[in-house]
mmCIF file of C-alpha atoms in Angstrom:
data_model
loop_
_atom_site.group_PDB
_atom_site.id
_atom_site.type_symbol
_atom_site.label_atom_id
_atom_site.label_comp_id
_atom_site.label_asym_id
_atom_site.label_seq_id
_atom_site.Cartn_x
_atom_site.Cartn_y
_atom_site.Cartn_z
ATOM 1 C CA UNK A 1 0.000 0.000 0.000
ATOM 2 C CA UNK A 2 1.436 3.386 -1.025
ATOM 3 C CA UNK A 3 1.586 6.349 1.331
ATOM 4 C CA UNK A 4 -1.361 8.154 -0.251
ATOM 5 C CA UNK A 5 -3.480 5.001 -0.219
ATOM 6 C CA UNK A 6 -2.554 4.509 3.449
ATOM 7 C CA UNK A 7 -3.490 8.087 4.353
ATOM 8 C CA UNK A 8 -6.893 7.661 2.722
ATOM 9 C CA UNK A 9 -7.746 4.968 5.273
ATOM 10 C CA UNK A 10 -6.729 6.952 8.362
ATOM 11 C CA UNK A 11 -9.384 8.317 10.699
ATOM 12 C CA UNK A 12 -7.428 11.465 11.537
ATOM 13 C CA UNK A 13 -7.275 12.375 7.833
ATOM 14 C CA UNK A 14 -11.018 11.843 7.518
ATOM 15 C CA UNK A 15 -11.500 14.051 10.560
ATOM 16 C CA UNK A 16 -9.422 16.827 9.043
ATOM 17 C CA UNK A 17 -11.391 16.639 5.783
ATOM 18 C CA UNK A 18 -14.598 16.781 7.805
ATOM 19 C CA UNK A 19 -13.273 19.735 9.794
ATOM 20 C CA UNK A 20 -12.554 21.681 6.609
ATOM 21 C CA UNK A 21 -15.996 20.890 5.190
ATOM 22 C CA UNK A 22 -17.921 21.752 8.371
ATOM 23 C CA UNK A 23 -16.064 24.945 9.297
ATOM 24 C CA UNK A 24 -15.958 26.251 5.725
ATOM 25 C CA UNK A 25 -19.661 25.415 5.484
ATOM 26 C CA UNK A 26 -20.464 27.424 8.594
ATOM 27 C CA UNK A 27 -18.453 30.356 7.250
ATOM 28 C CA UNK A 28 -20.265 30.098 3.906
ATOM 29 C CA UNK A 29 -23.656 29.915 5.658
ATOM 30 C CA UNK A 30 -22.801 33.059 7.637
ATOM 31 C CA UNK A 31 -21.830 34.889 4.449
ATOM 32 C CA UNK A 32 -25.065 33.679 2.831
ATOM 33 C CA UNK A 33 -26.992 35.107 5.777
ATOM 34 C CA UNK A 34 -25.294 38.457 5.214
ATOM 35 C CA UNK A 35 -26.262 38.412 1.530
ATOM 36 C CA UNK A 36 -29.952 38.571 2.426
ATOM 37 C CA UNK A 37 -29.645 42.353 2.428
ATOM 38 C CA UNK A 38 -29.062 42.092 -1.328
ATOM 39 C CA UNK A 39 -32.447 40.468 -2.023
ATOM 40 C CA UNK A 40 -34.594 43.633 -1.941
ATOM 41 C CA UNK A 41 -31.873 45.610 -3.751
ATOM 42 C CA UNK A 42 -30.969 43.222 -6.569
ATOM 43 C CA UNK A 43 -32.496 39.756 -6.416
ATOM 44 C CA UNK A 44 -30.594 38.423 -9.409
ATOM 45 C CA UNK A 45 -27.244 39.557 -8.009
ATOM 46 C CA UNK A 46 -28.131 37.839 -4.705
ATOM 47 C CA UNK A 47 -28.818 34.636 -6.617
ATOM 48 C CA UNK A 48 -25.543 34.760 -8.550
ATOM 49 C CA UNK A 49 -23.550 35.342 -5.357
ATOM 50 C CA UNK A 50 -25.238 32.419 -3.588
ATOM 51 C CA UNK A 51 -24.664 30.110 -6.539
ATOM 52 C CA UNK A 52 -20.931 30.691 -6.133
ATOM 53 C CA UNK A 53 -21.029 30.333 -2.353
ATOM 54 C CA UNK A 54 -22.905 27.036 -2.695
ATOM 55 C CA UNK A 55 -20.377 25.883 -5.279
ATOM 56 C CA UNK A 56 -17.562 26.491 -2.787
ATOM 57 C CA UNK A 57 -19.229 24.046 -0.368
ATOM 58 C CA UNK A 58 -20.678 21.366 -2.663
ATOM 59 C CA UNK A 59 -17.537 21.168 -4.782
ATOM 60 C CA UNK A 60 -15.671 19.808 -1.746
ATOM 61 C CA UNK A 61 -17.851 16.687 -1.904
ATOM 62 C CA UNK A 62 -17.356 16.483 -5.659
ATOM 63 C CA UNK A 63 -13.599 16.707 -5.034
ATOM 64 C CA UNK A 64 -13.808 13.625 -2.825
ATOM 65 C CA UNK A 65 -15.505 11.687 -5.610
ATOM 66 C CA UNK A 66 -13.342 12.867 -8.498
ATOM 67 C CA UNK A 67 -9.891 13.439 -6.981
ATOM 68 C CA UNK A 68 -9.807 11.619 -3.634
ATOM 69 C CA UNK A 69 -11.436 8.347 -4.661
ATOM 70 C CA UNK A 70 -10.776 8.696 -8.401
ATOM 71 C CA UNK A 71 -14.282 7.493 -9.232
ATOM 72 C CA UNK A 72 -14.959 7.619 -12.968
ATOM 73 C CA UNK A 73 -18.282 8.631 -14.470
ATOM 74 C CA UNK A 74 -19.120 7.601 -18.029
ATOM 75 C CA UNK A 75 -22.047 9.045 -19.947
ATOM 76 C CA UNK A 76 -24.053 6.983 -22.412
ATOM 77 C CA UNK A 77 -25.829 9.456 -24.657
ATOM 78 C CA UNK A 78 -25.335 11.229 -27.967
ATOM 79 C CA UNK A 79 -23.115 14.194 -28.756
ATOM 80 C CA UNK A 80 -26.050 16.425 -29.677
ATOM 81 C CA UNK A 81 -27.539 15.961 -26.218
ATOM 82 C CA UNK A 82 -24.224 16.490 -24.410
ATOM 83 C CA UNK A 83 -23.620 19.666 -26.407
ATOM 84 C CA UNK A 84 -26.683 21.175 -24.714
ATOM 85 C CA UNK A 85 -25.474 20.413 -21.168
ATOM 86 C CA UNK A 86 -25.059 23.564 -19.120
ATOM 87 C CA UNK A 87 -26.710 25.699 -21.797
ATOM 88 C CA UNK A 88 -30.379 25.337 -20.870
ATOM 89 C CA UNK A 89 -32.727 25.054 -17.886
ATOM 90 C CA UNK A 90 -33.773 21.409 -17.471
ATOM 91 C CA UNK A 91 -35.588 18.980 -15.196
ATOM 92 C CA UNK A 92 -33.535 15.921 -14.236
ATOM 93 C CA UNK A 93 -35.149 12.566 -13.440
ATOM 94 C CA UNK A 94 -32.744 10.227 -11.639
ATOM 95 C CA UNK A 95 -33.242 6.762 -10.173
ATOM 96 C CA UNK A 96 -32.750 6.665 -6.401
ATOM 97 C CA UNK A 97 -30.972 3.362 -5.721
ATOM 98 C CA UNK A 98 -27.589 4.340 -4.309
ATOM 99 C CA UNK A 99 -26.179 6.306 -1.395
ATOM 100 C CA UNK A 100 -24.071 8.489 -3.691
ATOM 101 C CA UNK A 101 -26.416 8.871 -6.654
ATOM 102 C CA UNK A 102 -26.723 12.579 -5.816
ATOM 103 C CA UNK A 103 -22.934 12.904 -5.830
ATOM 104 C CA UNK A 104 -22.664 11.368 -9.291
ATOM 105 C CA UNK A 105 -25.248 13.878 -10.435
ATOM 106 C CA UNK A 106 -23.277 16.697 -8.831
ATOM 107 C CA UNK A 107 -20.053 15.713 -10.554
ATOM 108 C CA UNK A 108 -21.795 16.075 -13.906
ATOM 109 C CA UNK A 109 -23.309 19.424 -12.957
ATOM 110 C CA UNK A 110 -19.809 20.579 -11.961
ATOM 111 C CA UNK A 111 -18.234 19.480 -15.215
ATOM 112 C CA UNK A 112 -20.838 21.436 -17.161
ATOM 113 C CA UNK A 113 -20.784 24.512 -14.937
ATOM 114 C CA UNK A 114 -24.157 24.305 -13.153
ATOM 115 C CA UNK A 115 -23.265 22.833 -9.747
ATOM 116 C CA UNK A 116 -23.888 26.041 -7.817
ATOM 117 C CA UNK A 117 -27.245 26.645 -9.484
ATOM 118 C CA UNK A 118 -28.502 23.045 -9.332
ATOM 119 C CA UNK A 119 -31.870 22.586 -7.609
ATOM 120 C CA UNK A 120 -33.804 19.710 -6.106
ATOM 121 C CA UNK A 121 -37.250 18.972 -4.748
ATOM 122 C CA UNK A 122 -36.136 17.996 -1.240
ATOM 123 C CA UNK A 123 -37.842 16.566 1.813
ATOM 124 C CA UNK A 124 -38.588 19.162 4.500
ATOM 125 C CA UNK A 125 -36.480 17.351 7.137
ATOM 126 C CA UNK A 126 -33.291 18.277 5.254
ATOM 127 C CA UNK A 127 -33.983 21.981 5.789
ATOM 128 C CA UNK A 128 -32.944 21.538 9.428
ATOM 129 C CA UNK A 129 -29.722 19.651 8.706
ATOM 130 C CA UNK A 130 -26.757 21.999 9.333
ATOM 131 C CA UNK A 131 -24.827 23.037 6.230
ATOM 132 C CA UNK A 132 -26.966 21.027 3.813
ATOM 133 C CA UNK A 133 -30.383 22.481 4.608
ATOM 134 C CA UNK A 134 -29.064 25.913 5.480
ATOM 135 C CA UNK A 135 -27.222 26.257 2.179
ATOM 136 C CA UNK A 136 -30.261 25.029 0.277
ATOM 137 C CA UNK A 137 -32.469 27.586 2.016
ATOM 138 C CA UNK A 138 -30.430 30.457 0.567
ATOM 139 C CA UNK A 139 -30.536 28.757 -2.853
ATOM 140 C CA UNK A 140 -34.354 28.804 -2.856
ATOM 141 C CA UNK A 141 -34.567 25.020 -2.874
ATOM 142 C CA UNK A 142 -38.155 23.755 -2.868
ATOM 143 C CA UNK A 143 -38.898 21.688 0.247
ATOM 144 C CA UNK A 144 -41.880 19.385 0.719
ATOM 145 C CA UNK A 145 -43.366 17.204 3.450
ATOM 146 C CA UNK A 146 -44.276 14.556 0.850
ATOM 147 C CA UNK A 147 -47.972 14.982 1.678
ATOM 148 C CA UNK A 148 -49.477 16.510 -1.426
ATOM 149 C CA UNK A 149 -52.451 18.074 0.335
ATOM 150 C CA UNK A 150 -50.041 20.102 2.487
ATOM 151 C CA UNK A 151 -47.315 20.571 -0.136
ATOM 152 C CA UNK A 152 -49.287 21.724 -3.155
ATOM 153 C CA UNK A 153 -49.310 25.478 -2.582
ATOM 154 C CA UNK A 154 -45.743 25.568 -1.212
ATOM 155 C CA UNK A 155 -44.320 23.579 -4.120
ATOM 156 C CA UNK A 156 -46.169 25.588 -6.759
ATOM 157 C CA UNK A 157 -45.056 28.896 -5.237
ATOM 158 C CA UNK A 158 -41.448 27.708 -4.921
ATOM 159 C CA UNK A 159 -41.319 26.503 -8.515
ATOM 160 C CA UNK A 160 -42.837 29.662 -9.924
ATOM 161 C CA UNK A 161 -40.257 31.743 -8.049
ATOM 162 C CA UNK A 162 -37.557 29.957 -10.065
ATOM 163 C CA UNK A 163 -39.049 30.952 -13.415
ATOM 164 C CA UNK A 164 -36.725 33.956 -13.720
ATOM 165 C CA UNK A 165 -33.578 32.318 -12.357
ATOM 166 C CA UNK A 166 -30.549 34.044 -13.926
ATOM 167 C CA UNK A 167 -28.221 31.026 -14.159
ATOM 168 C CA UNK A 168 -28.861 27.790 -16.017
ATOM 169 C CA UNK A 169 -30.257 25.324 -13.509
ATOM 170 C CA UNK A 170 -30.733 21.579 -13.416
ATOM 171 C CA UNK A 171 -33.771 20.805 -11.286
ATOM 172 C CA UNK A 172 -33.500 17.285 -9.865
ATOM 173 C CA UNK A 173 -36.546 15.135 -9.203
ATOM 174 C CA UNK A 174 -36.443 11.763 -7.477
ATOM 175 C CA UNK A 175 -39.841 10.715 -8.774
ATOM 176 C CA UNK A 176 -39.784 7.523 -6.714
ATOM 177 C CA UNK A 177 -39.958 9.706 -3.615
ATOM 178 C CA UNK A 178 -37.491 7.687 -1.570
ATOM 179 C CA UNK A 179 -34.523 5.341 -1.975
ATOM 180 C CA UNK A 180 -35.089 1.861 -3.312
ATOM 181 C CA UNK A 181 -35.196 -0.961 -0.754
ATOM 182 C CA UNK A 182 -36.655 -4.430 -1.136
ATOM 183 C CA UNK A 183 -39.399 -3.692 1.397
ATOM 184 C CA UNK A 184 -40.398 -0.448 -0.280
ATOM 185 C CA UNK A 185 -40.282 -2.138 -3.688
ATOM 186 C CA UNK A 186 -42.608 -4.919 -2.571
ATOM 187 C CA UNK A 187 -45.131 -2.440 -1.189
ATOM 188 C CA UNK A 188 -44.795 -0.210 -4.237
ATOM 189 C CA UNK A 189 -45.548 -3.094 -6.591
ATOM 190 C CA UNK A 190 -48.630 -3.965 -4.547
ATOM 191 C CA UNK A 191 -49.813 -0.424 -5.176
ATOM 192 C CA UNK A 192 -48.982 -0.766 -8.895
ATOM 193 C CA UNK A 193 -51.032 -3.965 -9.090
ATOM 194 C CA UNK A 194 -53.982 -2.314 -7.331
ATOM 195 C CA UNK A 195 -53.880 0.555 -9.851
ATOM 196 C CA UNK A 196 -53.500 -1.704 -12.871
ATOM 197 C CA UNK A 197 -50.023 -0.382 -13.691
ATOM 198 C CA UNK A 198 -47.163 -2.492 -15.080
ATOM 199 C CA UNK A 199 -44.789 -3.722 -12.382
ATOM 200 C CA UNK A 200 -41.208 -2.502 -12.248
ATOM 201 C CA UNK A 201 -38.237 -4.663 -11.357
ATOM 202 C CA UNK A 202 -35.561 -2.086 -10.525
ATOM 203 C CA UNK A 203 -37.573 0.987 -9.533
ATOM 204 C CA UNK A 204 -40.351 2.050 -7.230
ATOM 205 C CA UNK A 205 -43.602 3.268 -8.705
ATOM 206 C CA UNK A 206 -43.031 6.943 -9.625
ATOM 207 C CA UNK A 207 -45.090 9.549 -7.803
ATOM 208 C CA UNK A 208 -46.476 11.754 -10.493
ATOM 209 C CA UNK A 209 -47.685 14.868 -8.648
ATOM 210 C CA UNK A 210 -44.245 16.425 -8.188
ATOM 211 C CA UNK A 211 -43.321 15.782 -11.818
ATOM 212 C CA UNK A 212 -46.514 17.055 -13.399
ATOM 213 C CA UNK A 213 -46.490 20.141 -11.157
ATOM 214 C CA UNK A 214 -42.837 20.900 -11.958
ATOM 215 C CA UNK A 215 -43.470 20.562 -15.694
ATOM 216 C CA UNK A 216 -46.551 22.762 -15.480
ATOM 217 C CA UNK A 217 -44.911 25.507 -13.362
ATOM 218 C CA UNK A 218 -41.608 25.559 -15.245
ATOM 219 C CA UNK A 219 -43.038 25.449 -18.756
ATOM 220 C CA UNK A 220 -41.571 28.387 -20.568
ATOM 221 C CA UNK A 221 -38.459 28.240 -18.363
ATOM 222 C CA UNK A 222 -37.037 24.747 -18.803
ATOM 223 C CA UNK A 223 -36.288 23.479 -22.281
ATOM 224 C CA UNK A 224 -36.194 19.744 -21.698
ATOM 225 C CA UNK A 225 -36.335 16.797 -19.329
ATOM 226 C CA UNK A 226 -33.157 14.750 -18.952
ATOM 227 C CA UNK A 227 -33.841 11.175 -17.958
ATOM 228 C CA UNK A 228 -30.773 9.787 -16.171
ATOM 229 C CA UNK A 229 -30.416 6.085 -15.343
ATOM 230 C CA UNK A 230 -27.469 5.326 -13.079
ATOM 231 C CA UNK A 231 -25.682 2.085 -12.276
ATOM 232 C CA UNK A 232 -22.213 0.956 -11.158
ATOM 233 C CA UNK A 233 -19.910 -1.545 -12.781
ATOM 234 C CA UNK A 234 -19.173 -4.777 -11.007
ATOM 235 C CA UNK A 235 -22.537 -4.719 -9.245
ATOM 236 C CA UNK A 236 -20.999 -2.354 -6.666
ATOM 237 C CA UNK A 237 -23.091 -0.568 -4.057
ATOM 238 C CA UNK A 238 -20.950 2.481 -3.219
ATOM 239 C CA UNK A 239 -21.240 4.619 -0.098
ATOM 240 C CA UNK A 240 -20.005 8.012 1.010
ATOM 241 C CA UNK A 241 -17.849 6.272 3.606
ATOM 242 C CA UNK A 242 -16.309 4.217 0.827
ATOM 243 C CA UNK A 243 -15.521 7.419 -1.057
ATOM 244 C CA UNK A 244 -13.949 8.858 2.104
ATOM 245 C CA UNK A 245 -11.749 5.750 2.356
ATOM 246 C CA UNK A 246 -10.601 6.346 -1.211
ATOM 247 C CA UNK A 247 -12.452 3.463 -2.848
ATOM 248 C CA UNK A 248 -12.705 3.899 -6.592
ATOM 249 C CA UNK A 249 -15.978 3.156 -8.341
ATOM 250 C CA UNK A 250 -17.035 3.228 -11.980
ATOM 251 C CA UNK A 251 -20.383 4.896 -12.553
ATOM 252 C CA UNK A 252 -22.328 4.631 -15.788
ATOM 253 C CA UNK A 253 -25.099 7.118 -16.559
ATOM 254 C CA UNK A 254 -27.499 6.777 -19.461
ATOM 255 C CA UNK A 255 -28.852 10.231 -20.356
ATOM 256 C CA UNK A 256 -31.795 10.809 -22.679
ATOM 257 C CA UNK A 257 -33.129 14.261 -23.581
ATOM 258 C CA UNK A 258 -36.850 14.894 -24.058
ATOM 259 C CA UNK A 259 -37.873 18.375 -25.285
ATOM 260 C CA UNK A 260 -40.496 19.795 -22.965
ATOM 261 C CA UNK A 261 -42.928 20.311 -25.836
ATOM 262 C CA UNK A 262 -43.004 16.509 -26.260
ATOM 263 C CA UNK A 263 -44.445 16.076 -22.762
ATOM 264 C CA UNK A 264 -48.252 16.342 -22.603
ATOM 265 C CA UNK A 265 -49.759 19.453 -21.041
ATOM 266 C CA UNK A 266 -52.686 17.525 -19.590
ATOM 267 C CA UNK A 267 -51.856 16.322 -16.061
ATOM 268 C CA UNK A 268 -53.211 12.799 -16.529
ATOM 269 C CA UNK A 269 -51.427 12.335 -19.850
ATOM 270 C CA UNK A 270 -48.196 13.701 -18.356
ATOM 271 C CA UNK A 271 -48.530 11.191 -15.501
ATOM 272 C CA UNK A 272 -48.958 8.373 -18.013
ATOM 273 C CA UNK A 273 -45.890 9.670 -19.861
ATOM 274 C CA UNK A 274 -43.887 9.389 -16.619
ATOM 275 C CA UNK A 275 -45.074 5.831 -15.968
ATOM 276 C CA UNK A 276 -44.036 4.881 -19.497
ATOM 277 C CA UNK A 277 -40.651 6.524 -18.920
ATOM 278 C CA UNK A 278 -40.052 4.377 -15.834
ATOM 279 C CA UNK A 279 -40.910 1.247 -17.762
ATOM 280 C CA UNK A 280 -38.203 2.279 -20.238
ATOM 281 C CA UNK A 281 -35.786 2.961 -17.358
ATOM 282 C CA UNK A 282 -36.511 -0.519 -16.042
ATOM 283 C CA UNK A 283 -35.677 -1.981 -19.444
ATOM 284 C CA UNK A 284 -32.412 -0.016 -19.477
ATOM 285 C CA UNK A 285 -31.455 -1.428 -16.074
ATOM 286 C CA UNK A 286 -32.304 -4.941 -17.248
ATOM 287 C CA UNK A 287 -30.051 -4.456 -20.261
ATOM 288 C CA UNK A 288 -27.258 -3.143 -18.038
ATOM 289 C CA UNK A 289 -27.513 -6.083 -15.647
ATOM 290 C CA UNK A 290 -27.363 -8.538 -18.522
ATOM 291 C CA UNK A 291 -24.776 -6.867 -20.753
ATOM 292 C CA UNK A 292 -22.929 -4.516 -18.384
ATOM 293 C CA UNK A 293 -23.498 -1.537 -20.652
ATOM 294 C CA UNK A 294 -26.122 1.051 -21.540
ATOM 295 C CA UNK A 295 -27.037 1.907 -25.141
ATOM 296 C CA UNK A 296 -25.586 5.010 -26.733
ATOM 297 C CA UNK A 297 -22.230 6.612 -27.363
ATOM 298 C CA UNK A 298 -19.771 6.469 -24.451
ATOM 299 C CA UNK A 299 -18.498 9.882 -23.379
ATOM 300 C CA UNK A 300 -16.214 10.854 -20.490
ATOM 301 C CA UNK A 301 -16.374 14.581 -19.782
ATOM 302 C CA UNK A 302 -13.022 15.570 -18.213
ATOM 303 C CA UNK A 303 -12.924 16.570 -14.573
ATOM 304 C CA UNK A 304 -12.005 20.179 -13.900
ATOM 305 C CA UNK A 305 -9.356 21.398 -11.440
ATOM 306 C CA UNK A 306 -11.608 23.911 -9.658
ATOM 307 C CA UNK A 307 -12.978 21.466 -7.078
ATOM 308 C CA UNK A 308 -9.459 20.483 -6.008
ATOM 309 C CA UNK A 309 -8.216 24.080 -5.935
ATOM 310 C CA UNK A 310 -11.250 25.153 -3.912
ATOM 311 C CA UNK A 311 -10.631 22.434 -1.299
ATOM 312 C CA UNK A 312 -6.913 23.251 -1.103
ATOM 313 C CA UNK A 313 -7.800 26.894 -0.494
ATOM 314 C CA UNK A 314 -10.097 26.059 2.412
ATOM 315 C CA UNK A 315 -7.649 23.482 3.808
ATOM 316 C CA UNK A 316 -4.846 26.048 3.795
ATOM 317 C CA UNK A 317 -6.987 28.717 5.437
ATOM 318 C CA UNK A 318 -8.441 26.463 8.135
ATOM 319 C CA UNK A 319 -5.865 23.776 8.932
ATOM 320 C CA UNK A 320 -2.884 26.067 9.495
ATOM 321 C CA UNK A 321 -4.463 27.823 12.510
ATOM 322 C CA UNK A 322 -5.875 24.503 13.729
ATOM 323 C CA UNK A 323 -2.420 22.894 13.812
ATOM 324 C CA UNK A 324 -0.941 25.969 15.487
ATOM 325 C CA UNK A 325 -3.710 25.956 18.087
ATOM 326 C CA UNK A 326 -3.416 22.203 18.735
ATOM 327 C CA UNK A 327 0.346 22.400 19.113
ATOM 328 C CA UNK A 328 -0.066 25.227 21.602
ATOM 329 C CA UNK A 329 -2.578 23.226 23.634
ATOM 330 C CA UNK A 330 -0.288 20.204 23.984
ATOM 331 C CA UNK A 331 2.769 22.384 24.549
ATOM 332 C CA UNK A 332 1.003 24.064 27.476
ATOM 333 C CA UNK A 333 0.941 20.766 29.370
ATOM 334 C CA UNK A 334 -2.440 21.648 30.886
ATOM 335 C CA UNK A 335 -4.545 18.469 31.375
ATOM 336 C CA UNK A 336 -7.742 20.532 31.343
ATOM 337 C CA UNK A 337 -6.950 22.202 28.017
ATOM 338 C CA UNK A 338 -5.823 18.918 26.477
ATOM 339 C CA UNK A 339 -9.009 17.151 27.587
ATOM 340 C CA UNK A 340 -11.106 20.040 26.287
ATOM 341 C CA UNK A 341 -9.306 19.854 22.922
ATOM 342 C CA UNK A 342 -9.799 16.087 22.706
ATOM 343 C CA UNK A 343 -13.453 16.588 23.593
ATOM 344 C CA UNK A 344 -13.764 19.040 20.714
ATOM 345 C CA UNK A 345 -12.165 16.496 18.372
ATOM 346 C CA UNK A 346 -14.608 13.834 19.552
ATOM 347 C CA UNK A 347 -17.597 16.132 19.061
ATOM 348 C CA UNK A 348 -16.359 17.035 15.584
ATOM 349 C CA UNK A 349 -16.005 13.353 14.727
ATOM 350 C CA UNK A 350 -19.558 12.676 15.886
ATOM 351 C CA UNK A 351 -20.884 15.613 13.863
ATOM 352 C CA UNK A 352 -19.143 14.504 10.679
ATOM 353 C CA UNK A 353 -20.433 10.952 11.124
ATOM 354 C CA UNK A 354 -23.992 12.235 11.555
ATOM 355 C CA UNK A 355 -23.724 14.228 8.335
ATOM 356 C CA UNK A 356 -22.511 11.134 6.483
ATOM 357 C CA UNK A 357 -25.409 9.205 8.019
ATOM 358 C CA UNK A 358 -27.876 11.379 6.105
ATOM 359 C CA UNK A 359 -26.852 9.543 2.901
ATOM 360 C CA UNK A 360 -27.002 5.973 4.255
ATOM 361 C CA UNK A 361 -29.764 3.778 2.895
ATOM 362 C CA UNK A 362 -30.354 1.864 6.119
ATOM 363 C CA UNK A 363 -30.890 5.183 7.901
ATOM 364 C CA UNK A 364 -33.211 6.524 5.257
ATOM 365 C CA UNK A 365 -36.767 7.667 5.887
ATOM 366 C CA UNK A 366 -39.655 5.282 6.422
ATOM 367 C CA UNK A 367 -41.482 7.016 3.602
ATOM 368 C CA UNK A 368 -42.839 4.359 1.294
ATOM 369 C CA UNK A 369 -42.928 1.649 3.959
ATOM 370 C CA UNK A 370 -46.606 2.026 4.732
ATOM 371 C CA UNK A 371 -48.648 -0.995 3.749
ATOM 372 C CA UNK A 372 -51.393 1.163 2.319
ATOM 373 C CA UNK A 373 -51.037 4.469 0.522
ATOM 374 C CA UNK A 374 -53.522 6.998 -0.601
ATOM 375 C CA UNK A 375 -54.093 7.216 -4.296
ATOM 376 C CA UNK A 376 -52.208 10.124 -5.811
#
């Protein structure tokens, strides 16, 4: 094992990476709070500033995927579609099977210059997660409780507010509503059978309300829907902890572009269009499991250096005083100060682990586990 590979497995290194992410995130959140004074003066300038602040935080996670673990992401699409990446507002539909599916999406948004302006329809609980939810709040992310009767007005208002967004945005929808598990899949297919819908093998039954509402509210703003089907070579099931330990994965993403004018305006027809799309996604996953490849031209957009340079900037700014402070504590010989410092390290470790826990499948929400669901 080489020195770098050895360092990637060491807890203290993980703790330092976590320290940089958390402290830089708190600084960024504070600066975002200060930018609120810009909103009544120049809303679009406020948005541009916050896109760049968000980039400075999210790109640290992308750095872990691209540079720390060396994970490779291959696109299966066509050149005409890829040529439009980063040059139009779009809705992204992504399967929700893996702990790091969001991170694979982020690495593509970074490579095409829309990481800071990327959006998502997120569950309300994430709003209260430090760094993640706080940053999203300033980015005007649309949050929902996943109860349509309560969410309808909030979601519609949030989506309509994005209609004049000044930077190209990719709006991510997890139409399945929650991560895939065998229990949720079994229950979901019972619902599909009760509604007379074709069963899916690799996906949960898509929830159509969020999709049809997003298409309706963003018509005239977004140009297309990108359907993204993600899988990993070697039947791997990657995790954020694995990335932190430097494990390299190979992600394959099949991307298909559907012009928005091809999607029905009628809500019921648009819902049927989404169900048909998921049947096609299921067929794509079946093909991948059998042949180990998606259809389409293979493209590997090059990673950019900005994520690495951004992390090195924050590491330089934050670790130098930390090392100086820690050395001073131990040099003082004071048991009380040393214990207090070790207590701080322990608390930081716990906090970082809790943040990682947000992505873990086994700690995911119970949404979708109910035996009976109301009809959408």
